[in-house]
CSV table of C-alpha atoms in Angstrom, one decimal:
chain,number,residue,atom,x,y,z
A,1,MET,CA,118.3,24.0,165.8
A,2,PRO,CA,117.2,21.2,168.0
A,3,GLU,CA,117.9,21.6,171.8
A,4,GLY,CA,120.7,19.5,173.3
A,5,ARG,CA,119.7,16.7,175.6
A,6,PHE,CA,120.0,17.1,179.4
A,7,TYR,CA,121.2,14.0,181.3
A,8,ILE,CA,121.3,13.8,185.1
A,9,LEU,CA,123.8,11.0,185.7
A,10,GLY,CA,124.0,9.0,189.0
A,11,LEU,CA,127.6,7.8,189.3
A,12,GLY,CA,127.4,5.5,192.3
A,13,PRO,CA,128.9,5.6,195.7
A,14,GLY,CA,132.5,6.4,194.9
A,15,ASP,CA,134.3,3.4,193.3
A,16,PRO,CA,134.4,4.4,189.6
A,17,GLU,CA,133.7,0.8,188.6
A,18,LEU,CA,130.3,1.1,190.3
A,19,MET,CA,129.1,3.5,187.6
A,20,THR,CA,126.5,2.0,185.2
A,21,LEU,CA,127.3,1.1,181.6
A,22,LYS,CA,124.8,3.7,180.6
A,23,ALA,CA,126.4,6.5,182.6
A,24,ALA,CA,129.8,5.5,181.1
A,25,ARG,CA,128.4,5.5,177.6
A,26,ILE,CA,126.9,9.0,178.0
A,27,LEU,CA,130.0,10.4,179.6
A,28,GLY,CA,132.0,9.3,176.5
A,29,GLN,CA,129.6,11.1,174.2
A,30,VAL,CA,128.6,14.5,175.8
A,31,PRO,CA,130.4,17.7,174.9
A,32,VAL,CA,129.6,19.4,178.2
A,33,VAL,CA,129.7,18.0,181.8
A,34,ALA,CA,128.5,20.0,184.8
A,35,PHE,CA,129.1,19.2,188.5
A,36,PHE,CA,128.7,20.8,191.9
A,37,ALA,CA,131.8,21.3,194.0
A,38,LYS,CA,132.7,22.9,197.3
A,39,ARG,CA,135.1,25.8,197.4
A,40,GLY,CA,138.7,24.5,197.3
A,41,ARG,CA,137.7,21.0,196.4
A,42,VAL,CA,137.8,19.1,193.0
A,43,GLY,CA,134.2,17.9,193.5
A,44,HIS,CA,133.4,14.4,194.5
A,45,ALA,CA,131.3,13.6,191.4
A,46,ARG,CA,134.1,15.0,189.1
A,47,THR,CA,136.6,12.7,190.8
A,48,ILE,CA,134.6,9.6,190.0
A,49,VAL,CA,134.6,10.3,186.3
A,50,ASP,CA,138.3,10.9,185.9
A,51,GLY,CA,139.4,9.4,182.6
A,52,GLN,CA,135.9,8.8,181.3
A,53,LEU,CA,135.2,12.1,179.6
A,54,ARG,CA,135.7,13.1,176.0
A,55,LYS,CA,139.1,14.8,175.7
A,56,ASP,CA,137.5,18.0,174.4
A,57,ALA,CA,134.6,18.0,176.9
A,58,GLU,CA,133.8,21.4,178.3
A,59,GLU,CA,133.6,21.3,182.1
A,60,LEU,CA,131.1,23.5,184.0
A,61,ARG,CA,132.2,23.7,187.6
A,62,LEU,CA,129.2,24.8,189.8
A,63,GLU,CA,130.7,26.0,193.0
A,64,TYR,CA,128.5,26.3,196.1
A,65,PRO,CA,128.4,29.9,197.5
A,66,PHE,CA,129.0,28.4,201.0
A,67,THR,CA,129.2,25.0,202.7
A,68,THR,CA,128.8,25.0,206.5
A,69,GLU,CA,129.3,28.6,207.4
A,70,VAL,CA,125.6,29.5,206.9
A,71,ASP,CA,123.0,27.6,208.7
A,72,VAL,CA,120.7,25.6,206.4
A,73,ALA,CA,117.6,26.7,208.3
A,74,SER,CA,118.3,30.4,207.9
A,75,PRO,CA,116.5,32.6,205.4
A,76,ARG,CA,119.8,33.7,204.0
A,77,TYR,CA,120.7,30.1,203.1
A,78,LEU,CA,117.5,29.4,201.2
A,79,ALA,CA,117.6,32.8,199.4
A,80,GLU,CA,121.2,32.6,198.3
A,81,MET,CA,121.0,28.9,197.4
A,82,GLY,CA,118.0,29.7,195.3
A,83,VAL,CA,119.9,32.4,193.4
A,84,PHE,CA,122.8,30.0,193.0
A,85,TYR,CA,120.7,27.3,191.5
A,86,GLU,CA,119.0,29.8,189.1
A,87,ALA,CA,122.4,30.9,187.9
A,88,CYS,CA,123.5,27.2,187.4
A,89,ALA,CA,120.3,26.5,185.4
A,90,ASP,CA,121.0,29.5,183.2
A,91,LYS,CA,124.5,28.2,182.4
A,92,LEU,CA,123.2,24.8,181.5
A,93,ARG,CA,120.3,26.3,179.5
A,94,GLU,CA,122.7,28.3,177.3
A,95,HIS,CA,124.5,25.1,176.2
A,96,LEU,CA,121.2,23.2,175.7
A,97,GLN,CA,119.7,26.0,173.6
A,98,GLU,CA,122.8,26.0,171.4
A,99,GLY,CA,122.2,22.3,170.7
A,100,ARG,CA,124.9,20.8,173.0
A,101,ASP,CA,124.1,17.8,175.2
A,102,VAL,CA,124.9,18.4,178.8
A,103,ALA,CA,125.5,15.8,181.5
A,104,LEU,CA,125.1,16.8,185.2
A,105,LEU,CA,127.3,14.5,187.4
A,106,CYS,CA,125.9,13.3,190.7
A,107,GLU,CA,127.4,11.0,193.3
A,108,GLY,CA,125.1,8.1,194.3
A,109,ASP,CA,121.6,8.2,193.0
A,110,PRO,CA,120.3,11.6,191.8
A,111,PHE,CA,116.8,11.5,193.4
A,112,LEU,CA,118.0,10.5,196.9
A,113,TYR,CA,119.1,13.8,198.6
A,114,GLY,CA,121.0,15.0,195.5
A,115,SER,CA,121.5,18.7,194.7
A,116,ALA,CA,120.7,17.7,191.0
A,117,MET,CA,117.1,17.8,192.0
A,118,TYR,CA,117.2,21.6,192.2
A,119,LEU,CA,118.3,21.8,188.5
A,120,PHE,CA,115.8,19.0,187.5
A,121,ASP,CA,113.1,21.4,188.9
A,122,ARG,CA,114.4,24.3,186.8
A,123,LEU,CA,115.1,22.7,183.4
A,124,GLU,CA,112.6,20.8,181.3
A,125,GLY,CA,113.0,17.3,180.0
A,126,ALA,CA,115.9,15.9,181.9
A,127,GLU,CA,116.7,12.2,181.4
A,128,ILE,CA,117.6,10.7,184.8
A,129,VAL,CA,120.1,7.9,184.9
A,130,PRO,CA,119.8,6.2,188.2
A,131,GLY,CA,123.0,5.2,190.1
A,132,VAL,CA,124.0,2.8,192.8
A,133,SER,CA,123.1,4.7,196.0
A,134,GLY,CA,125.7,5.6,198.7
A,135,MET,CA,123.7,3.4,201.1
A,136,SER,CA,123.8,0.4,198.8
A,137,GLY,CA,127.6,0.8,198.5
A,138,CYS,CA,128.0,1.1,202.2
A,139,TRP,CA,125.9,-1.9,203.2
A,140,SER,CA,127.5,-4.1,200.6
A,141,ARG,CA,131.0,-3.2,201.9
A,142,ALA,CA,129.9,-3.7,205.5
A,143,GLY,CA,128.6,-7.1,204.6
A,144,VAL,CA,125.3,-6.5,206.4
A,145,PRO,CA,122.2,-7.8,204.6
A,146,MET,CA,119.7,-5.0,205.4
A,147,VAL,CA,116.1,-6.1,204.9
A,148,HIS,CA,114.4,-9.5,204.5
A,149,GLY,CA,110.7,-10.4,204.1
A,150,ASP,CA,108.5,-7.9,205.9
A,151,ASP,CA,111.2,-5.7,207.3
A,152,VAL,CA,110.6,-1.9,207.2
A,153,LEU,CA,113.6,0.3,206.2
A,154,ALA,CA,113.8,3.9,207.3
A,155,VAL,CA,116.2,6.4,205.7
A,156,LEU,CA,116.8,9.2,208.2
A,157,PRO,CA,118.8,12.4,207.8
A,158,GLY,CA,121.1,12.9,210.9
A,159,THR,CA,120.1,16.5,210.8
A,160,LEU,CA,116.7,15.7,212.4
A,161,ASP,CA,116.3,16.4,216.1
A,162,GLU,CA,117.0,13.7,218.6
A,163,GLU,CA,113.4,13.1,219.6
A,164,THR,CA,112.3,12.7,216.0
A,165,LEU,CA,115.2,10.4,215.3
A,166,THR,CA,114.4,8.2,218.3
A,167,ALA,CA,110.7,8.0,217.5
A,168,ARG,CA,111.4,7.0,213.9
A,169,LEU,CA,114.1,4.5,214.9
A,170,LYS,CA,111.6,2.7,217.3
A,171,LEU,CA,109.2,2.1,214.4
A,172,CYS,CA,111.5,0.4,211.8
A,173,ASP,CA,113.4,-2.8,211.5
A,174,ALA,CA,116.4,-1.5,209.6
A,175,ALA,CA,117.7,2.1,209.3
A,176,VAL,CA,120.2,4.1,207.4
A,177,LEU,CA,121.4,7.3,209.0
A,178,MET,CA,122.6,9.8,206.3
A,179,LYS,CA,124.3,13.2,206.8
A,180,VAL,CA,126.2,11.9,209.8
A,181,GLY,CA,129.1,14.3,210.2
A,182,ARG,CA,128.8,16.5,213.3
A,183,ASN,CA,125.4,14.9,214.1
A,184,LEU,CA,127.1,11.7,215.2
A,185,PRO,CA,126.8,12.2,219.0
A,186,LYS,CA,123.1,13.0,218.7
A,187,ILE,CA,122.6,9.9,216.4
A,188,CYS,CA,124.3,7.7,219.0
A,189,ASP,CA,122.0,9.0,221.7
A,190,ALA,CA,118.9,8.3,219.6
A,191,LEU,CA,120.2,4.8,218.8
A,192,ARG,CA,120.7,4.1,222.5
A,193,ALA,CA,117.2,5.4,223.3
A,194,ALA,CA,115.8,3.2,220.7
A,195,GLY,CA,117.8,0.1,221.8
A,196,LEU,CA,119.6,-0.2,218.5
A,197,PHE,CA,123.1,1.1,219.4
A,198,GLU,CA,124.7,-2.3,219.7
A,199,ARG,CA,123.5,-3.4,216.3
A,200,ALA,CA,124.7,-0.3,214.5
A,201,VAL,CA,127.6,-0.2,212.0
A,202,TYR,CA,129.6,2.9,211.2
A,203,ILE,CA,131.1,3.4,207.7
A,204,GLU,CA,133.3,6.1,206.4
A,205,ARG,CA,134.1,6.7,202.7
A,206,GLY,CA,132.3,3.4,201.7
A,207,THR,CA,133.7,1.8,198.4
A,208,MET,CA,136.5,4.3,198.3
A,209,ALA,CA,140.2,3.7,198.8
A,210,ASP,CA,140.4,4.7,202.4
A,211,GLU,CA,137.2,3.1,203.5
A,212,LEU,CA,136.6,2.4,207.2
A,213,VAL,CA,134.0,-0.1,208.5
A,214,ILE,CA,133.6,-0.5,212.3
A,215,LYS,CA,130.9,-1.3,214.8
A,216,LEU,CA,129.5,2.0,216.1
A,217,ALA,CA,130.0,0.8,219.7
A,218,ASP,CA,133.7,0.4,219.0
A,219,ARG,CA,134.1,3.8,217.4
A,220,GLY,CA,132.7,6.1,219.9
A,221,ASP,CA,130.8,9.3,219.0
A,222,GLY,CA,133.5,11.8,218.1
A,223,PRO,CA,132.8,14.0,215.0
A,224,ALA,CA,132.7,12.2,211.7
A,225,PRO,CA,133.5,13.3,208.2
A,226,TYR,CA,130.9,14.1,205.5
A,227,PHE,CA,131.1,10.8,203.7
A,228,SER,CA,130.0,8.7,206.7
A,229,MET,CA,126.9,6.7,207.4
A,230,VAL,CA,125.4,4.6,210.1
A,231,LEU,CA,123.6,1.4,209.3
A,232,VAL,CA,121.2,-0.6,211.5
A,233,PRO,CA,120.6,-4.0,209.8
A,234,GLY,CA,117.1,-5.5,210.0
A,235,ARG,CA,115.8,-8.5,211.9
A,236,GLN,CA,117.6,-11.7,210.9
A,237,ARG,CA,115.0,-13.9,209.4
A,238,ALA,CA,114.6,-17.6,210.3
A,239,ARG,CA,116.9,-19.3,207.9
B,1,MET,CA,144.0,-25.8,195.4
B,2,PRO,CA,142.7,-22.3,196.3
B,3,GLU,CA,139.0,-21.9,196.6
B,4,GLY,CA,137.1,-20.0,193.9
B,5,ARG,CA,135.7,-16.6,194.6
B,6,PHE,CA,132.1,-16.1,195.3
B,7,TYR,CA,130.5,-12.9,193.9
B,8,ILE,CA,127.0,-11.7,194.6
B,9,LEU,CA,126.2,-9.4,191.7
B,10,GLY,CA,123.5,-6.7,191.8
B,11,LEU,CA,122.3,-6.2,188.2
B,12,GLY,CA,120.1,-3.2,188.6
B,13,PRO,CA,116.4,-2.7,188.0
B,14,GLY,CA,115.9,-4.4,184.6
B,15,ASP,CA,117.5,-2.3,181.8
B,16,PRO,CA,120.7,-4.2,181.1
B,17,GLU,CA,122.5,-0.9,180.5
B,18,LEU,CA,121.9,-0.1,184.2
B,19,MET,CA,124.3,-2.8,185.3
B,20,THR,CA,127.6,-1.5,186.7
B,21,LEU,CA,131.0,-1.7,184.9
B,22,LYS,CA,132.1,-4.0,187.7
B,23,ALA,CA,129.2,-6.5,187.4
B,24,ALA,CA,129.8,-6.5,183.6
B,25,ARG,CA,133.5,-7.2,184.0
B,26,ILE,CA,133.0,-10.0,186.5
B,27,LEU,CA,130.2,-11.6,184.3
B,28,GLY,CA,132.7,-11.7,181.4
B,29,GLN,CA,135.2,-13.6,183.6
B,30,VAL,CA,133.5,-16.1,185.8
B,31,PRO,CA,133.1,-19.8,184.6
B,32,VAL,CA,129.9,-20.4,186.6
B,33,VAL,CA,126.8,-18.2,187.0
B,34,ALA,CA,123.9,-19.1,189.4
B,35,PHE,CA,120.5,-17.5,189.5
B,36,PHE,CA,117.1,-18.1,191.1
B,37,ALA,CA,114.1,-18.6,188.9
B,38,LYS,CA,110.4,-19.5,189.2
B,39,ARG,CA,109.1,-22.6,187.7
B,40,GLY,CA,108.4,-22.2,184.0
B,41,ARG,CA,110.2,-18.8,183.8
B,42,VAL,CA,113.7,-17.9,182.5
B,43,GLY,CA,114.5,-16.0,185.6
B,44,HIS,CA,114.6,-12.2,185.7
B,45,ALA,CA,118.2,-11.8,186.7
B,46,ARG,CA,119.2,-14.3,183.9
B,47,THR,CA,117.3,-12.2,181.4
B,48,ILE,CA,119.2,-9.1,182.3
B,49,VAL,CA,122.7,-10.6,181.6
B,50,ASP,CA,121.8,-12.0,178.1
B,51,GLY,CA,124.9,-11.7,175.9
B,52,GLN,CA,127.2,-10.7,178.8
B,53,LEU,CA,128.3,-14.2,179.9
B,54,ARG,CA,131.4,-16.2,178.8
B,55,LYS,CA,130.4,-18.5,175.9
B,56,ASP,CA,131.5,-21.6,177.9
B,57,ALA,CA,130.0,-20.4,181.2
B,58,GLU,CA,128.2,-23.1,183.2
B,59,GLU,CA,124.7,-22.0,184.3
B,60,LEU,CA,123.2,-23.1,187.6
B,61,ARG,CA,119.5,-22.5,187.6
B,62,LEU,CA,118.2,-22.5,191.1
B,63,GLU,CA,114.4,-23.1,190.8
B,64,TYR,CA,112.2,-22.2,193.8
B,65,PRO,CA,110.2,-25.2,195.0
B,66,PHE,CA,107.0,-23.0,194.9
B,67,THR,CA,106.0,-19.4,194.3
B,68,THR,CA,102.7,-18.3,195.6
B,69,GLU,CA,100.9,-21.7,196.3
B,70,VAL,CA,102.3,-22.0,199.8
B,71,ASP,CA,101.7,-19.1,202.3
B,72,VAL,CA,105.0,-17.4,203.3
B,73,ALA,CA,103.9,-17.4,207.0
B,74,SER,CA,103.3,-21.1,207.2
B,75,PRO,CA,105.8,-23.5,208.8
B,76,ARG,CA,105.9,-25.5,205.6
B,77,TYR,CA,107.1,-22.5,203.7
B,78,LEU,CA,110.0,-21.8,206.1
B,79,ALA,CA,111.0,-25.4,206.4
B,80,GLU,CA,111.0,-26.2,202.7
B,81,MET,CA,112.7,-22.9,201.7
B,82,GLY,CA,115.4,-23.6,204.2
B,83,VAL,CA,116.0,-27.0,202.6
B,84,PHE,CA,116.0,-25.4,199.2
B,85,TYR,CA,118.6,-22.7,200.2
B,86,GLU,CA,120.8,-25.4,201.8
B,87,ALA,CA,120.7,-27.4,198.6
B,88,CYS,CA,121.6,-24.3,196.5
B,89,ALA,CA,124.5,-23.5,198.9
B,90,ASP,CA,125.8,-27.1,198.4
B,91,LYS,CA,125.8,-26.7,194.6
B,92,LEU,CA,127.7,-23.5,194.8
B,93,ARG,CA,130.1,-24.8,197.4
B,94,GLU,CA,131.1,-27.7,195.1
B,95,HIS,CA,132.2,-25.3,192.4
B,96,LEU,CA,134.0,-23.0,194.8
B,97,GLN,CA,135.9,-25.9,196.5
B,98,GLU,CA,137.1,-27.1,193.1
B,99,GLY,CA,138.6,-23.6,192.5
B,100,ARG,CA,135.9,-22.2,190.1
B,101,ASP,CA,134.7,-18.6,190.6
B,102,VAL,CA,130.9,-18.4,190.9
B,103,ALA,CA,128.7,-15.3,190.4
B,104,LEU,CA,125.2,-15.3,191.8
B,105,LEU,CA,123.0,-13.0,189.8
B,106,CYS,CA,120.5,-10.7,191.5
B,107,GLU,CA,118.1,-8.2,190.1
B,108,GLY,CA,118.3,-4.8,191.8
B,109,ASP,CA,120.6,-4.5,194.8
B,110,PRO,CA,121.4,-7.8,196.6
B,111,PHE,CA,120.9,-6.6,200.3
B,112,LEU,CA,117.5,-5.0,199.7
B,113,TYR,CA,115.0,-7.8,200.0
B,114,GLY,CA,117.1,-10.1,197.7
B,115,SER,CA,117.0,-14.0,197.9
B,116,ALA,CA,120.8,-13.9,197.6
B,117,MET,CA,121.0,-13.0,201.3
B,118,TYR,CA,120.0,-16.6,202.1
B,119,LEU,CA,123.1,-17.8,200.3
B,120,PHE,CA,125.3,-15.0,201.7
B,121,ASP,CA,124.3,-16.4,205.2
B,122,ARG,CA,125.4,-19.9,204.2
B,123,LEU,CA,128.6,-19.4,202.3
B,124,GLU,CA,131.7,-17.7,203.7
B,125,GLY,CA,133.6,-14.8,202.1
B,126,ALA,CA,131.2,-13.5,199.4
B,127,GLU,CA,132.1,-10.3,197.6
B,128,ILE,CA,128.9,-8.2,197.2
B,129,VAL,CA,128.7,-6.0,194.2
B,130,PRO,CA,125.9,-3.4,194.8
B,131,GLY,CA,123.5,-2.6,192.1
B,132,VAL,CA,121.0,0.1,191.2
B,133,SER,CA,118.0,-0.7,193.2
B,134,GLY,CA,114.6,-1.3,191.7
B,135,MET,CA,113.3,1.7,193.6
B,136,SER,CA,116.0,4.0,192.1
B,137,GLY,CA,115.1,2.7,188.7
B,138,CYS,CA,111.4,3.4,189.2
B,139,TRP,CA,111.7,6.9,190.7
B,140,SER,CA,114.1,7.9,187.9
B,141,ARG,CA,111.7,6.8,185.2
B,142,ALA,CA,108.7,8.3,187.0
B,143,GLY,CA,110.6,11.7,187.2
B,144,VAL,CA,109.8,12.1,190.9
B,145,PRO,CA,112.6,13.5,193.0
B,146,MET,CA,112.0,11.5,196.3
B,147,VAL,CA,113.8,13.1,199.2
B,148,HIS,CA,115.3,16.6,199.9
B,149,GLY,CA,116.9,18.1,202.9
B,150,ASP,CA,115.4,16.6,206.1
B,151,ASP,CA,112.9,14.3,204.5
B,152,VAL,CA,112.4,10.8,206.0
B,153,LEU,CA,112.0,7.9,203.5
B,154,ALA,CA,110.3,4.7,204.5
B,155,VAL,CA,110.6,1.5,202.4
B,156,LEU,CA,107.5,-0.6,203.2
B,157,PRO,CA,106.7,-4.1,202.0
B,158,GLY,CA,103.1,-4.2,200.8
B,159,THR,CA,102.8,-7.5,202.7
B,160,LEU,CA,102.4,-5.7,206.0
B,161,ASP,CA,98.9,-5.4,207.4
B,162,GLU,CA,96.9,-2.3,206.7
B,163,GLU,CA,97.1,-0.8,210.2
B,164,THR,CA,100.9,-1.1,210.3
B,165,LEU,CA,101.2,0.4,206.8
B,166,THR,CA,99.0,3.3,207.7
B,167,ALA,CA,100.9,4.0,210.9
B,168,ARG,CA,104.2,4.0,209.1
B,169,LEU,CA,103.0,6.1,206.2
B,170,LYS,CA,101.8,8.8,208.6
B,171,LEU,CA,105.4,9.1,210.0
B,172,CYS,CA,107.4,9.6,206.9
B,173,ASP,CA,107.7,12.3,204.2
B,174,ALA,CA,108.4,9.9,201.3
B,175,ALA,CA,107.6,6.3,200.9
B,176,VAL,CA,108.3,3.3,198.6
B,177,LEU,CA,105.8,0.5,198.6
B,178,MET,CA,107.5,-2.8,197.5
B,179,LYS,CA,105.9,-6.2,196.9
B,180,VAL,CA,102.8,-4.6,195.6
B,181,GLY,CA,101.1,-7.4,193.5
B,182,ARG,CA,97.9,-8.5,195.0
B,183,ASN,CA,98.4,-6.2,198.0
B,184,LEU,CA,97.5,-3.1,196.0
B,185,PRO,CA,93.9,-2.7,197.3
B,186,LYS,CA,95.2,-2.8,200.9
B,187,ILE,CA,98.0,-0.3,199.9
B,188,CYS,CA,95.5,2.1,198.4
B,189,ASP,CA,93.4,2.0,201.6
B,190,ALA,CA,96.4,2.6,203.8
B,191,LEU,CA,97.5,5.6,201.5
B,192,ARG,CA,94.0,7.0,201.7
B,193,ALA,CA,94.0,6.7,205.5
B,194,ALA,CA,97.4,8.4,205.7
B,195,GLY,CA,96.3,11.2,203.3
B,196,LEU,CA,98.9,10.3,200.7
B,197,PHE,CA,96.8,8.6,198.0
B,198,GLU,CA,96.6,11.7,195.7
B,199,ARG,CA,100.4,12.1,195.7
B,200,ALA,CA,101.2,8.4,194.9
B,201,VAL,CA,102.6,7.2,191.6
B,202,TYR,CA,102.2,3.6,190.4
B,203,ILE,CA,105.0,2.0,188.3
B,204,GLU,CA,105.0,-1.4,186.5
B,205,ARG,CA,108.1,-3.0,185.1
B,206,GLY,CA,110.2,0.2,185.7
B,207,THR,CA,113.2,0.7,183.2
B,208,MET,CA,112.0,-2.3,181.1
B,209,ALA,CA,110.6,-2.3,177.6
B,210,ASP,CA,106.9,-2.4,178.6
B,211,GLU,CA,107.1,0.0,181.5
B,212,LEU,CA,104.0,1.8,182.8
B,213,VAL,CA,104.0,5.0,184.9
B,214,ILE,CA,100.7,6.4,186.0
B,215,LYS,CA,99.2,8.3,189.0
B,216,LEU,CA,97.8,5.8,191.4
B,217,ALA,CA,94.6,7.7,191.6
B,218,ASP,CA,94.1,7.2,187.8
B,219,ARG,CA,94.9,3.5,187.9
B,220,GLY,CA,92.5,2.2,190.4
B,221,ASP,CA,93.3,-0.6,192.8
B,222,GLY,CA,92.9,-3.8,190.7
B,223,PRO,CA,95.5,-6.5,191.1
B,224,ALA,CA,99.0,-5.6,190.0
B,225,PRO,CA,101.9,-7.8,188.6
B,226,TYR,CA,105.0,-8.7,190.7
B,227,PHE,CA,107.2,-6.0,189.1
B,228,SER,CA,105.2,-3.1,190.3
B,229,MET,CA,105.9,-0.4,192.9
B,230,VAL,CA,104.1,2.6,194.4
B,231,LEU,CA,106.1,5.8,195.2
B,232,VAL,CA,105.1,8.7,197.4
B,233,PRO,CA,107.5,11.6,196.7
B,234,GLY,CA,108.5,13.7,199.7
B,235,ARG,CA,107.8,17.3,200.6
B,236,GLN,CA,108.8,19.7,197.8
B,237,ARG,CA,111.4,22.0,199.3
B,238,ALA,CA,111.4,25.8,199.0
B,239,ARG,CA,113.3,26.3,195.8
């Protein structure tokens, strides 16, 4: 029996209409869909595909063993997440070996900080379907053209330490700060040190129903939710 | 009479199936589509939407006054391109003022080095529809997960000088080199100087029919076509 096909589907930044034609076609065909979710949540990727799945599709919910209660830098985090991803890979492999196609759902674009990469590394022959990234969704909604001409764009996780963030910010024209959440006060300090604070735009739940777009200077640096991002648009070119 | 709506549509990296549901819906509705094209060419964005337009759609072909024969850094280039973009904006404004919706077609994502930004700056109230970026299309096809965890991603135009490229490459974990073309020999030298040459992957016409993916070290540094990109994947995380 031939193996099933393994698709890793980027679903875009949140608005279901920002999914690609290809992702929508595959979602309507596959008998098995898998997705990551936090304990007690539906799972963001699963939410995006509501109404797009085959009626008889089997859903594999892959629930993270923990979210923020274990530090990502601790040996326990790495070890337990490794065990978790192995178990996820085993579940998907079982379906594939029995000839069933499986689609793993991913918000945004799979190869840009996506958990899907840990299953890509463990299962052979995945077909990656790229998606509109969260950052593209956010800068489109914010109405800030990001990079022109020779501009350099840096994509920086807010989890970096302040000194590293500041140094990287000083060497780019435009920046995207991901993984904002509780790192926002540190991000604000780094932006001030790099002289970019006044230019920065804050976006929460970009492209989704309860989206918020505001100048970072007007927001202040209180804690932010997970689906938030800070954008620093590049130099404005001579017109 | 109410003004028409102005859409700037990201169409993705080249494979027409990587367009979003939203872009496809708007393409099927608008009476006017506009697109940039080089002299003697159909225009890449126009090619992507073949078969998606209204049968009676009016097409506004916006032909660049020159491509590579005038240096982008020269005063003549800036002045003449400014005149060109003003004339394009006037053509679109005429339709909008007469109540017709207009969609401006863009390959990739509009706010990531797209010419559409020059019309966004000149016309009020555009709705930006983000697209799958060329780089997402390329790294998906190359099968290289780009950034995990704390990785920093730099997006670098190959038009930068070698020293700047090298310095920026030394300060990131993953990199995308855009605007490769005749800059490839310089890009190769900068990657060697930064110790990243062996990790780099070269992609030509990513997601399109005659796509080529090859390790940069196996390709050599002869001149490359416009639709080419070099990717340096980030650190591989502990699994």
